[in-house]
Amino acid sequence: MRVFNYKIFFIIIILLALLVASYFYYIHENQKQEILFFDVGQGDAIFVNLAGNNEILIDGGPDNSVLYKLGRFMPLYDRSLELMILTHHHEDHLFGLIEVLKRYRVKKILMYCESAKENLTDVLTEFFDLIAKEKAQILCAEDLTKLDLNSALLIMIYPKKNCAVCAADPGGNNSSLVFRLDIDQGEKILLTGDIEEKAEKEILATNAPGILKSDILKVPHHGSETSLIEEFLAEVSPEKAVISVGQDNKFGHPSLRTIKRLERMGVEILRTDEMGDIIIKE
Amino acid sequence: MRSHKIFFISALYFLIGIGARSVISFDIFYLFVLALLGFVLAIIFWSKEKSRLLLLGAFFLFFGAWRLEAALPKLTADYLVFYADKIVELTGRIDREPDQTEKYVKIVLADLELNDKGVLKPVVGKILVNAPKYGQEFNYGQTVFIRCEIEKPGKIKAKDPDRRDFDYGHYLKGQGVVMVCYQPFAINSRGITQNAARNFESKVDLLSKAERAYTNLLKMKQKFKTVIDENMSLRESGLLSAMILGYRREILPDLNNAFATTGLTHIIAISGLNITLIAALLFELLGIFGLTRAKSFWLSMLILFFYVLMIGAFASAARAFIMSFIYMYSLKIGRPAKAWNLILLAAVILLLINPLALMFDIGFQLSFLAILGLMIFQPIFSGWFEFVSDKFKIRSMLAMTLSAQVFTLPLIAYYFGRISLIAPLANLLVLPTLPVLTTIGFLMILSGLVWSQLAFTLGLILHFIVWYIIFVAELLSQVPYASIQL
């Protein structure tokens, strides 16, 4: 039996090669900067696509859907992430990162190191094992004030060294990383993980006023009513607020009170459960 | 009588025996009496050929029924089902490659021993366990201890109310799995607990040579999977892992749905299409390396055998392998085998290994029905489609897709309650890409082991082929009346 017709086979290969080449040309010509709040259900996964092949992933959501999103929004030839940020250890932020580590080359990982090795769950252990295998560089949030990302600047706000609020619940909501991302000639975005009232008060007390001021706020803790106190929101005073939340989740997020609070401030609310992936183009 | 005829009759009656016993529950003693009666009659009328046939038929009918009987456990205290809805402690060995799902590792435990008030007693039947994904490793051959409230697997409610519920119990039964443990209270892959005192380390060493070889084969498979995962995006890598490594769970649900709607699901089952292609590929490749035809034949068959084992030897692949092996061998020795006998032989071998497959394994049923349809109807349809040009093999592909569906369609309608009307068009568009996809796919996973840059480049090319397939499936599944719900 003759399965191969070499002539046709080679023609197909050449056509495919042409297709590949034109695809890359297209991608190269249409490079754009954008911030994507992935709709990953109840959890956070935020992807920042900066100029010059510079990608940041903040949290991974509760399952592998982040991988599907990355596959759709990253160019084919790019199998690496410049920076991965784990805000805190809860599974709706951590879980998806495991498969990302397995499938993508991750260069740097930013996290809160002080309590990282406490309350080690099986998932967290796997996470650290994979980082070790990948030989990714770990950056400790408490040692940083700024991180230069070429076309953006990351300003670390919380947690600081010897953070008492964090020590009360290592790896928990109140030890979430809070930082501001200033995109060059673009927006300022405040990312807040899952912080609650306690951490917000701590941030307000220990930081110079003005540092929180941003254009876009990722609403802390999926819009839970234990977060986003009035004073904190007033300090940020964003134009837009993004709530990353799953449809009909069992926690009742986002709370009506938080929504009302944002509406009173005249903030435009963007919700992943209503809009799907939220894309903010620069 | 010619020997191939004798084989045909024996095999056919063997299958009928298994089938009859699967459908009707009867005491095998009566069949034995019947067979005895046939024996006596046959001896009396020995001189007539028909009576000798009767003897043959009766014997194999009995043999088939007995084979199934032997595979059906009795509901005694030795049978795992006896302990349904009770909390039990079990120790068993992982008897196949663990199935990695998003949240769990699904493992099947065999050679079970039950802790009955401190005494370990062997029980019959296998159990499926949802093991935690992280924290412990679960590999083929390991001994695992569980404490769990075990249940009988039931139907799984379809998320879409239009869809039929999936009979999980039926599906598992075909694999000898009679119980499930969804949430173990305790699970320990090291096998040692205070209650079940046994030396686990020595048990590991008890892995036979064949089992250890299989472990290595599975490790290789994992490596291949890693190559695919590292070089392709999620949706695309899932499709490819399913199509060339048999990881069918990797396909995303919406894509699976699109395939079902467009009648393309068969392309993700490794079957005759892939097996013959790989055989031909290997044969040509080994020829390039300067091996003689005889050596290329044996070596490519050996590699193919290990490949089929590696992907889990499910019915469609095993059937295709057995058939193509016997057929090529029969050509080699210059006595081409009859197609009917090939099919029967493959069925007999698979059913001797697992007689439950005939009744419970949907893959087995579909695979054999498809090949039967091809055999009977392809020549007829080719005649009907005289008016279609055979440029680019359009006519033969059309005849092939339609004839393969003649017998499978009713079964698919029965199991899934859905018939795809657009299947011929979808297949016509997708089938020509499969040889290219399989070839490049295999080149990629092999090159990934030695030269990752090449694997990466091939992965890029593969994306486009996979995109095309996904594009066709998704586009055609949008067409009104692409499939009808029964």
PDB file of N, CA and C in Angstrom, chain A residues 159-243:
ATOM      1  N   PRO A 159       2.858  43.580  50.914  1.00  0.00           N
ATOM      2  CA  PRO A 159       3.246  43.767  52.309  1.00  0.00           C
ATOM      3  C   PRO A 159       4.702  44.182  52.441  1.00  0.00           C
ATOM      4  N   LYS A 160       4.973  44.828  53.567  1.00  0.00           N
ATOM      5  CA  LYS A 160       6.338  45.222  53.866  1.00  0.00           C
ATOM      6  C   LYS A 160       6.953  44.199  54.816  1.00  0.00           C
ATOM      7  N   LYS A 161       8.231  44.399  55.103  1.00  0.00           N
ATOM      8  CA  LYS A 161       8.921  43.462  56.007  1.00  0.00           C
ATOM      9  C   LYS A 161       8.256  43.424  57.377  1.00  0.00           C
ATOM     10  N   ASN A 162       8.309  42.264  58.027  1.00  0.00           N
ATOM     11  CA  ASN A 162       7.740  42.057  59.358  1.00  0.00           C
ATOM     12  C   ASN A 162       6.298  42.550  59.439  1.00  0.00           C
ATOM     13  N   CYS A 163       5.511  42.163  58.500  1.00  0.00           N
ATOM     14  CA  CYS A 163       4.120  42.597  58.427  1.00  0.00           C
ATOM     15  C   CYS A 163       3.290  41.818  59.437  1.00  0.00           C
ATOM     16  N   ALA A 164       2.798  42.547  60.443  1.00  0.00           N
ATOM     17  CA  ALA A 164       2.083  41.880  61.537  1.00  0.00           C
ATOM     18  C   ALA A 164       0.733  41.348  61.081  1.00  0.00           C
ATOM     19  N   VAL A 165       0.080  42.115  60.226  1.00  0.00           N
ATOM     20  CA  VAL A 165      -1.239  41.689  59.739  1.00  0.00           C
ATOM     21  C   VAL A 165      -1.112  40.379  58.956  1.00  0.00           C
ATOM     22  N   CYS A 166      -0.021  40.284  58.147  1.00  0.00           N
ATOM     23  CA  CYS A 166       0.172  39.072  57.349  1.00  0.00           C
ATOM     24  C   CYS A 166       0.479  37.876  58.241  1.00  0.00           C
ATOM     25  N   ALA A 167       1.263  38.113  59.277  1.00  0.00           N
ATOM     26  CA  ALA A 167       1.693  37.005  60.128  1.00  0.00           C
ATOM     27  C   ALA A 167       0.509  36.323  60.791  1.00  0.00           C
ATOM     28  N   ALA A 168      -0.582  37.088  60.951  1.00  0.00           N
ATOM     29  CA  ALA A 168      -1.771  36.504  61.580  1.00  0.00           C
ATOM     30  C   ALA A 168      -2.393  35.415  60.689  1.00  0.00           C
ATOM     31  N   ASP A 169      -2.185  35.525  59.385  1.00  0.00           N
ATOM     32  CA  ASP A 169      -2.787  34.544  58.478  1.00  0.00           C
ATOM     33  C   ASP A 169      -1.833  34.341  57.301  1.00  0.00           C
ATOM     34  N   PRO A 170      -0.749  33.585  57.537  1.00  0.00           N
ATOM     35  CA  PRO A 170       0.286  33.463  56.510  1.00  0.00           C
ATOM     36  C   PRO A 170      -0.289  32.912  55.195  1.00  0.00           C
ATOM     37  N   GLY A 171      -0.029  33.617  54.125  1.00  0.00           N
ATOM     38  CA  GLY A 171      -0.511  33.161  52.821  1.00  0.00           C
ATOM     39  C   GLY A 171      -1.981  33.427  52.586  1.00  0.00           C
ATOM     40  N   GLY A 172      -2.652  34.008  53.579  1.00  0.00           N
ATOM     41  CA  GLY A 172      -4.084  34.245  53.463  1.00  0.00           C
ATOM     42  C   GLY A 172      -4.397  35.559  52.768  1.00  0.00           C
ATOM     43  N   ASN A 173      -5.682  35.922  52.796  1.00  0.00           N
ATOM     44  CA  ASN A 173      -6.126  37.106  52.064  1.00  0.00           C
ATOM     45  C   ASN A 173      -5.339  38.357  52.426  1.00  0.00           C
ATOM     46  N   ASN A 174      -5.120  38.562  53.725  1.00  0.00           N
ATOM     47  CA  ASN A 174      -4.501  39.806  54.160  1.00  0.00           C
ATOM     48  C   ASN A 174      -2.997  39.845  53.957  1.00  0.00           C
ATOM     49  N   SER A 175      -2.433  38.774  53.426  1.00  0.00           N
ATOM     50  CA  SER A 175      -1.027  38.869  53.038  1.00  0.00           C
ATOM     51  C   SER A 175      -0.893  38.968  51.520  1.00  0.00           C
ATOM     52  N   SER A 176      -1.990  39.337  50.865  1.00  0.00           N
ATOM     53  CA  SER A 176      -1.958  39.510  49.406  1.00  0.00           C
ATOM     54  C   SER A 176      -1.031  40.644  49.002  1.00  0.00           C
ATOM     55  N   LEU A 177      -0.383  40.464  47.867  1.00  0.00           N
ATOM     56  CA  LEU A 177       0.447  41.529  47.318  1.00  0.00           C
ATOM     57  C   LEU A 177      -0.434  42.656  46.790  1.00  0.00           C
ATOM     58  N   VAL A 178      -0.075  43.876  47.152  1.00  0.00           N
ATOM     59  CA  VAL A 178      -0.752  45.035  46.574  1.00  0.00           C
ATOM     60  C   VAL A 178       0.304  45.860  45.852  1.00  0.00           C
ATOM     61  N   PHE A 179       0.075  46.130  44.594  1.00  0.00           N
ATOM     62  CA  PHE A 179       1.062  46.913  43.840  1.00  0.00           C
ATOM     63  C   PHE A 179       0.386  47.697  42.733  1.00  0.00           C
ATOM     64  N   ARG A 180       1.105  48.738  42.316  1.00  0.00           N
ATOM     65  CA  ARG A 180       0.583  49.577  41.260  1.00  0.00           C
ATOM     66  C   ARG A 180       1.423  49.354  40.012  1.00  0.00           C
ATOM     67  N   LEU A 181       0.762  49.237  38.906  1.00  0.00           N
ATOM     68  CA  LEU A 181       1.457  49.019  37.648  1.00  0.00           C
ATOM     69  C   LEU A 181       1.290  50.275  36.807  1.00  0.00           C
ATOM     70  N   ASP A 182       2.394  50.992  36.576  1.00  0.00           N
ATOM     71  CA  ASP A 182       2.328  52.201  35.749  1.00  0.00           C
ATOM     72  C   ASP A 182       2.848  51.871  34.364  1.00  0.00           C
ATOM     73  N   ILE A 183       1.941  51.803  33.415  1.00  0.00           N
ATOM     74  CA  ILE A 183       2.362  51.503  32.054  1.00  0.00           C
ATOM     75  C   ILE A 183       2.891  52.787  31.430  1.00  0.00           C
ATOM     76  N   ASP A 184       4.022  52.715  30.750  1.00  0.00           N
ATOM     77  CA  ASP A 184       4.583  53.907  30.106  1.00  0.00           C
ATOM     78  C   ASP A 184       3.567  54.520  29.153  1.00  0.00           C
ATOM     79  N   GLN A 185       3.356  55.810  29.269  1.00  0.00           N
ATOM     80  CA  GLN A 185       2.359  56.528  28.469  1.00  0.00           C
ATOM     81  C   GLN A 185       1.013  55.818  28.510  1.00  0.00           C
ATOM     82  N   GLY A 186       0.665  55.327  29.689  1.00  0.00           N
ATOM     83  CA  GLY A 186      -0.599  54.601  29.763  1.00  0.00           C
ATOM     84  C   GLY A 186      -1.204  54.717  31.141  1.00  0.00           C
ATOM     85  N   GLU A 187      -2.045  53.752  31.430  1.00  0.00           N
ATOM     86  CA  GLU A 187      -2.783  53.835  32.664  1.00  0.00           C
ATOM     87  C   GLU A 187      -2.003  53.346  33.869  1.00  0.00           C
ATOM     88  N   LYS A 188      -2.515  53.768  35.012  1.00  0.00           N
ATOM     89  CA  LYS A 188      -2.017  53.228  36.274  1.00  0.00           C
ATOM     90  C   LYS A 188      -3.061  52.239  36.787  1.00  0.00           C
ATOM     91  N   ILE A 189      -2.605  51.048  37.133  1.00  0.00           N
ATOM     92  CA  ILE A 189      -3.539  50.018  37.584  1.00  0.00           C
ATOM     93  C   ILE A 189      -3.141  49.570  38.979  1.00  0.00           C
ATOM     94  N   LEU A 190      -4.117  49.517  39.856  1.00  0.00           N
ATOM     95  CA  LEU A 190      -3.825  49.043  41.209  1.00  0.00           C
ATOM     96  C   LEU A 190      -4.338  47.616  41.348  1.00  0.00           C
ATOM     97  N   LEU A 191      -3.419  46.713  41.692  1.00  0.00           N
ATOM     98  CA  LEU A 191      -3.804  45.315  41.871  1.00  0.00           C
ATOM     99  C   LEU A 191      -3.757  44.978  43.342  1.00  0.00           C
ATOM    100  N   THR A 192      -4.794  44.317  43.805  1.00  0.00           N
ATOM    101  CA  THR A 192      -4.978  44.222  45.252  1.00  0.00           C
ATOM    102  C   THR A 192      -5.164  42.809  45.786  1.00  0.00           C
ATOM    103  N   GLY A 193      -5.086  41.807  44.931  1.00  0.00           N
ATOM    104  CA  GLY A 193      -5.283  40.439  45.421  1.00  0.00           C
ATOM    105  C   GLY A 193      -6.602  40.282  46.145  1.00  0.00           C
ATOM    106  N   ASP A 194      -6.539  39.703  47.339  1.00  0.00           N
ATOM    107  CA  ASP A 194      -7.761  39.466  48.108  1.00  0.00           C
ATOM    108  C   ASP A 194      -7.749  40.218  49.436  1.00  0.00           C
ATOM    109  N   ILE A 195      -7.071  41.374  49.512  1.00  0.00           N
ATOM    110  CA  ILE A 195      -6.953  42.038  50.816  1.00  0.00           C
ATOM    111  C   ILE A 195      -8.325  42.415  51.390  1.00  0.00           C
ATOM    112  N   GLU A 196      -8.370  42.431  52.708  1.00  0.00           N
ATOM    113  CA  GLU A 196      -9.595  42.797  53.400  1.00  0.00           C
ATOM    114  C   GLU A 196      -9.346  44.056  54.237  1.00  0.00           C
ATOM    115  N   GLU A 197     -10.359  44.416  54.976  1.00  0.00           N
ATOM    116  CA  GLU A 197     -10.336  45.656  55.734  1.00  0.00           C
ATOM    117  C   GLU A 197      -9.029  45.886  56.511  1.00  0.00           C
ATOM    118  N   LYS A 198      -8.590  44.854  57.235  1.00  0.00           N
ATOM    119  CA  LYS A 198      -7.389  44.987  58.073  1.00  0.00           C
ATOM    120  C   LYS A 198      -6.192  45.443  57.268  1.00  0.00           C
ATOM    121  N   ALA A 199      -5.962  44.766  56.157  1.00  0.00           N
ATOM    122  CA  ALA A 199      -4.804  45.098  55.321  1.00  0.00           C
ATOM    123  C   ALA A 199      -4.974  46.483  54.718  1.00  0.00           C
ATOM    124  N   GLU A 200      -6.211  46.815  54.332  1.00  0.00           N
ATOM    125  CA  GLU A 200      -6.444  48.133  53.734  1.00  0.00           C
ATOM    126  C   GLU A 200      -6.096  49.240  54.722  1.00  0.00           C
ATOM    127  N   LYS A 201      -6.502  49.035  55.996  1.00  0.00           N
ATOM    128  CA  LYS A 201      -6.190  50.036  57.021  1.00  0.00           C
ATOM    129  C   LYS A 201      -4.694  50.145  57.218  1.00  0.00           C
ATOM    130  N   GLU A 202      -4.032  48.981  57.214  1.00  0.00           N
ATOM    131  CA  GLU A 202      -2.575  48.942  57.373  1.00  0.00           C
ATOM    132  C   GLU A 202      -1.898  49.711  56.229  1.00  0.00           C
ATOM    133  N   ILE A 203      -2.403  49.499  55.028  1.00  0.00           N
ATOM    134  CA  ILE A 203      -1.825  50.179  53.854  1.00  0.00           C
ATOM    135  C   ILE A 203      -2.000  51.689  53.984  1.00  0.00           C
ATOM    136  N   LEU A 204      -3.191  52.083  54.374  1.00  0.00           N
ATOM    137  CA  LEU A 204      -3.470  53.517  54.514  1.00  0.00           C
ATOM    138  C   LEU A 204      -2.579  54.136  55.583  1.00  0.00           C
ATOM    139  N   ALA A 205      -2.336  53.367  56.655  1.00  0.00           N
ATOM    140  CA  ALA A 205      -1.572  53.911  57.773  1.00  0.00           C
ATOM    141  C   ALA A 205      -0.089  54.004  57.459  1.00  0.00           C
ATOM    142  N   THR A 206       0.434  53.089  56.663  1.00  0.00           N
ATOM    143  CA  THR A 206       1.894  53.013  56.504  1.00  0.00           C
ATOM    144  C   THR A 206       2.406  53.615  55.206  1.00  0.00           C
ATOM    145  N   ASN A 207       1.533  54.115  54.342  1.00  0.00           N
ATOM    146  CA  ASN A 207       2.017  54.641  53.074  1.00  0.00           C
ATOM    147  C   ASN A 207       1.730  56.127  52.930  1.00  0.00           C
ATOM    148  N   ALA A 208       2.603  56.775  52.169  1.00  0.00           N
ATOM    149  CA  ALA A 208       2.392  58.185  51.888  1.00  0.00           C
ATOM    150  C   ALA A 208       1.122  58.332  51.065  1.00  0.00           C
ATOM    151  N   PRO A 209       0.357  59.405  51.316  1.00  0.00           N
ATOM    152  CA  PRO A 209      -0.851  59.579  50.525  1.00  0.00           C
ATOM    153  C   PRO A 209      -0.493  59.766  49.061  1.00  0.00           C
ATOM    154  N   GLY A 210      -1.383  59.340  48.179  1.00  0.00           N
ATOM    155  CA  GLY A 210      -1.138  59.525  46.751  1.00  0.00           C
ATOM    156  C   GLY A 210      -0.587  58.303  46.058  1.00  0.00           C
ATOM    157  N   ILE A 211       0.023  57.415  46.850  1.00  0.00           N
ATOM    158  CA  ILE A 211       0.643  56.251  46.209  1.00  0.00           C
ATOM    159  C   ILE A 211      -0.419  55.312  45.614  1.00  0.00           C
ATOM    160  N   LEU A 212      -1.605  55.340  46.188  1.00  0.00           N
ATOM    161  CA  LEU A 212      -2.648  54.425  45.723  1.00  0.00           C
ATOM    162  C   LEU A 212      -3.391  54.941  44.490  1.00  0.00           C
ATOM    163  N   LYS A 213      -3.290  56.213  44.236  1.00  0.00           N
ATOM    164  CA  LYS A 213      -4.067  56.837  43.158  1.00  0.00           C
ATOM    165  C   LYS A 213      -3.846  56.129  41.816  1.00  0.00           C
ATOM    166  N   SER A 214      -4.942  55.616  41.242  1.00  0.00           N
ATOM    167  CA  SER A 214      -4.823  54.851  40.004  1.00  0.00           C
ATOM    168  C   SER A 214      -6.010  55.112  39.097  1.00  0.00           C
ATOM    169  N   ASP A 215      -5.854  54.711  37.825  1.00  0.00           N
ATOM    170  CA  ASP A 215      -6.956  54.845  36.876  1.00  0.00           C
ATOM    171  C   ASP A 215      -7.889  53.645  36.941  1.00  0.00           C
ATOM    172  N   ILE A 216      -7.260  52.472  37.147  1.00  0.00           N
ATOM    173  CA  ILE A 216      -8.055  51.249  37.176  1.00  0.00           C
ATOM    174  C   ILE A 216      -7.761  50.508  38.471  1.00  0.00           C
ATOM    175  N   LEU A 217      -8.820  50.065  39.114  1.00  0.00           N
ATOM    176  CA  LEU A 217      -8.646  49.309  40.349  1.00  0.00           C
ATOM    177  C   LEU A 217      -9.158  47.893  40.140  1.00  0.00           C
ATOM    178  N   LYS A 218      -8.319  46.924  40.497  1.00  0.00           N
ATOM    179  CA  LYS A 218      -8.850  45.569  40.585  1.00  0.00           C
ATOM    180  C   LYS A 218      -9.466  45.446  41.965  1.00  0.00           C
ATOM    181  N   VAL A 219     -10.757  45.333  42.021  1.00  0.00           N
ATOM    182  CA  VAL A 219     -11.458  45.335  43.297  1.00  0.00           C
ATOM    183  C   VAL A 219     -10.992  44.144  44.129  1.00  0.00           C
ATOM    184  N   PRO A 220     -10.568  44.396  45.391  1.00  0.00           N
ATOM    185  CA  PRO A 220     -10.035  43.299  46.191  1.00  0.00           C
ATOM    186  C   PRO A 220     -11.086  42.222  46.512  1.00  0.00           C
ATOM    187  N   HIS A 221     -10.596  40.994  46.594  1.00  0.00           N
ATOM    188  CA  HIS A 221     -11.383  39.850  47.047  1.00  0.00           C
ATOM    189  C   HIS A 221     -12.718  39.697  46.302  1.00  0.00           C
ATOM    190  N   HIS A 222     -12.676  39.789  45.008  1.00  0.00           N
ATOM    191  CA  HIS A 222     -13.838  39.536  44.144  1.00  0.00           C
ATOM    192  C   HIS A 222     -15.069  40.343  44.563  1.00  0.00           C
ATOM    193  N   GLY A 223     -14.821  41.507  45.188  1.00  0.00           N
ATOM    194  CA  GLY A 223     -15.941  42.365  45.576  1.00  0.00           C
ATOM    195  C   GLY A 223     -16.633  41.920  46.852  1.00  0.00           C
ATOM    196  N   SER A 224     -15.912  41.192  47.682  1.00  0.00           N
ATOM    197  CA  SER A 224     -16.503  40.741  48.947  1.00  0.00           C
ATOM    198  C   SER A 224     -16.830  41.938  49.846  1.00  0.00           C
ATOM    199  N   GLU A 225     -17.826  41.770  50.717  1.00  0.00           N
ATOM    200  CA  GLU A 225     -18.226  42.919  51.535  1.00  0.00           C
ATOM    201  C   GLU A 225     -17.252  43.191  52.672  1.00  0.00           C
ATOM    202  N   THR A 226     -16.278  42.276  52.887  1.00  0.00           N
ATOM    203  CA  THR A 226     -15.289  42.520  53.932  1.00  0.00           C
ATOM    204  C   THR A 226     -14.113  43.330  53.408  1.00  0.00           C
ATOM    205  N   SER A 227     -14.206  43.758  52.167  1.00  0.00           N
ATOM    206  CA  SER A 227     -13.096  44.500  51.563  1.00  0.00           C
ATOM    207  C   SER A 227     -13.567  45.850  51.035  1.00  0.00           C
ATOM    208  N   LEU A 228     -12.606  46.610  50.566  1.00  0.00           N
ATOM    209  CA  LEU A 228     -12.819  47.910  49.940  1.00  0.00           C
ATOM    210  C   LEU A 228     -13.596  48.877  50.837  1.00  0.00           C
ATOM    211  N   ILE A 229     -12.913  49.281  51.910  1.00  0.00           N
ATOM    212  CA  ILE A 229     -13.531  50.271  52.788  1.00  0.00           C
ATOM    213  C   ILE A 229     -13.522  51.632  52.095  1.00  0.00           C
ATOM    214  N   GLU A 230     -14.399  52.481  52.545  1.00  0.00           N
ATOM    215  CA  GLU A 230     -14.627  53.795  51.903  1.00  0.00           C
ATOM    216  C   GLU A 230     -13.321  54.604  51.759  1.00  0.00           C
ATOM    217  N   GLU A 231     -12.531  54.650  52.837  1.00  0.00           N
ATOM    218  CA  GLU A 231     -11.309  55.451  52.821  1.00  0.00           C
ATOM    219  C   GLU A 231     -10.329  54.948  51.764  1.00  0.00           C
ATOM    220  N   PHE A 232     -10.245  53.628  51.644  1.00  0.00           N
ATOM    221  CA  PHE A 232      -9.323  53.028  50.688  1.00  0.00           C
ATOM    222  C   PHE A 232      -9.737  53.400  49.268  1.00  0.00           C
ATOM    223  N   LEU A 233     -11.023  53.239  49.002  1.00  0.00           N
ATOM    224  CA  LEU A 233     -11.534  53.557  47.668  1.00  0.00           C
ATOM    225  C   LEU A 233     -11.306  55.034  47.344  1.00  0.00           C
ATOM    226  N   ALA A 234     -11.506  55.887  48.373  1.00  0.00           N
ATOM    227  CA  ALA A 234     -11.325  57.323  48.155  1.00  0.00           C
ATOM    228  C   ALA A 234      -9.876  57.626  47.793  1.00  0.00           C
ATOM    229  N   GLU A 235      -8.939  56.936  48.438  1.00  0.00           N
ATOM    230  CA  GLU A 235      -7.526  57.137  48.132  1.00  0.00           C
ATOM    231  C   GLU A 235      -7.195  56.733  46.695  1.00  0.00           C
ATOM    232  N   VAL A 236      -7.774  55.609  46.261  1.00  0.00           N
ATOM    233  CA  VAL A 236      -7.484  55.117  44.902  1.00  0.00           C
ATOM    234  C   VAL A 236      -8.179  56.004  43.880  1.00  0.00           C
ATOM    235  N   SER A 237      -9.414  56.343  44.171  1.00  0.00           N
ATOM    236  CA  SER A 237     -10.316  57.094  43.295  1.00  0.00           C
ATOM    237  C   SER A 237     -10.143  56.771  41.803  1.00  0.00           C
ATOM    238  N   PRO A 238     -10.462  55.527  41.439  1.00  0.00           N
ATOM    239  CA  PRO A 238     -10.259  55.073  40.061  1.00  0.00           C
ATOM    240  C   PRO A 238     -11.381  55.540  39.136  1.00  0.00           C
ATOM    241  N   GLU A 239     -11.130  55.440  37.831  1.00  0.00           N
ATOM    242  CA  GLU A 239     -12.197  55.673  36.863  1.00  0.00           C
ATOM    243  C   GLU A 239     -12.960  54.392  36.602  1.00  0.00           C
ATOM    244  N   LYS A 240     -12.187  53.303  36.570  1.00  0.00           N
ATOM    245  CA  LYS A 240     -12.809  52.011  36.304  1.00  0.00           C
ATOM    246  C   LYS A 240     -12.420  51.039  37.402  1.00  0.00           C
ATOM    247  N   ALA A 241     -13.348  50.133  37.712  1.00  0.00           N
ATOM    248  CA  ALA A 241     -13.038  49.081  38.676  1.00  0.00           C
ATOM    249  C   ALA A 241     -13.377  47.738  38.047  1.00  0.00           C
ATOM    250  N   VAL A 242     -12.450  46.803  38.162  1.00  0.00           N
ATOM    251  CA  VAL A 242     -12.682  45.475  37.593  1.00  0.00           C
ATOM    252  C   VAL A 242     -12.941  44.489  38.723  1.00  0.00           C
ATOM    253  N   ILE A 243     -14.045  43.751  38.592  1.00  0.00           N
ATOM    254  CA  ILE A 243     -14.332  42.704  39.570  1.00  0.00           C
ATOM    255  C   ILE A 243     -14.196  41.361  38.878  1.00  0.00           C
TER     256      ILE A 243
END
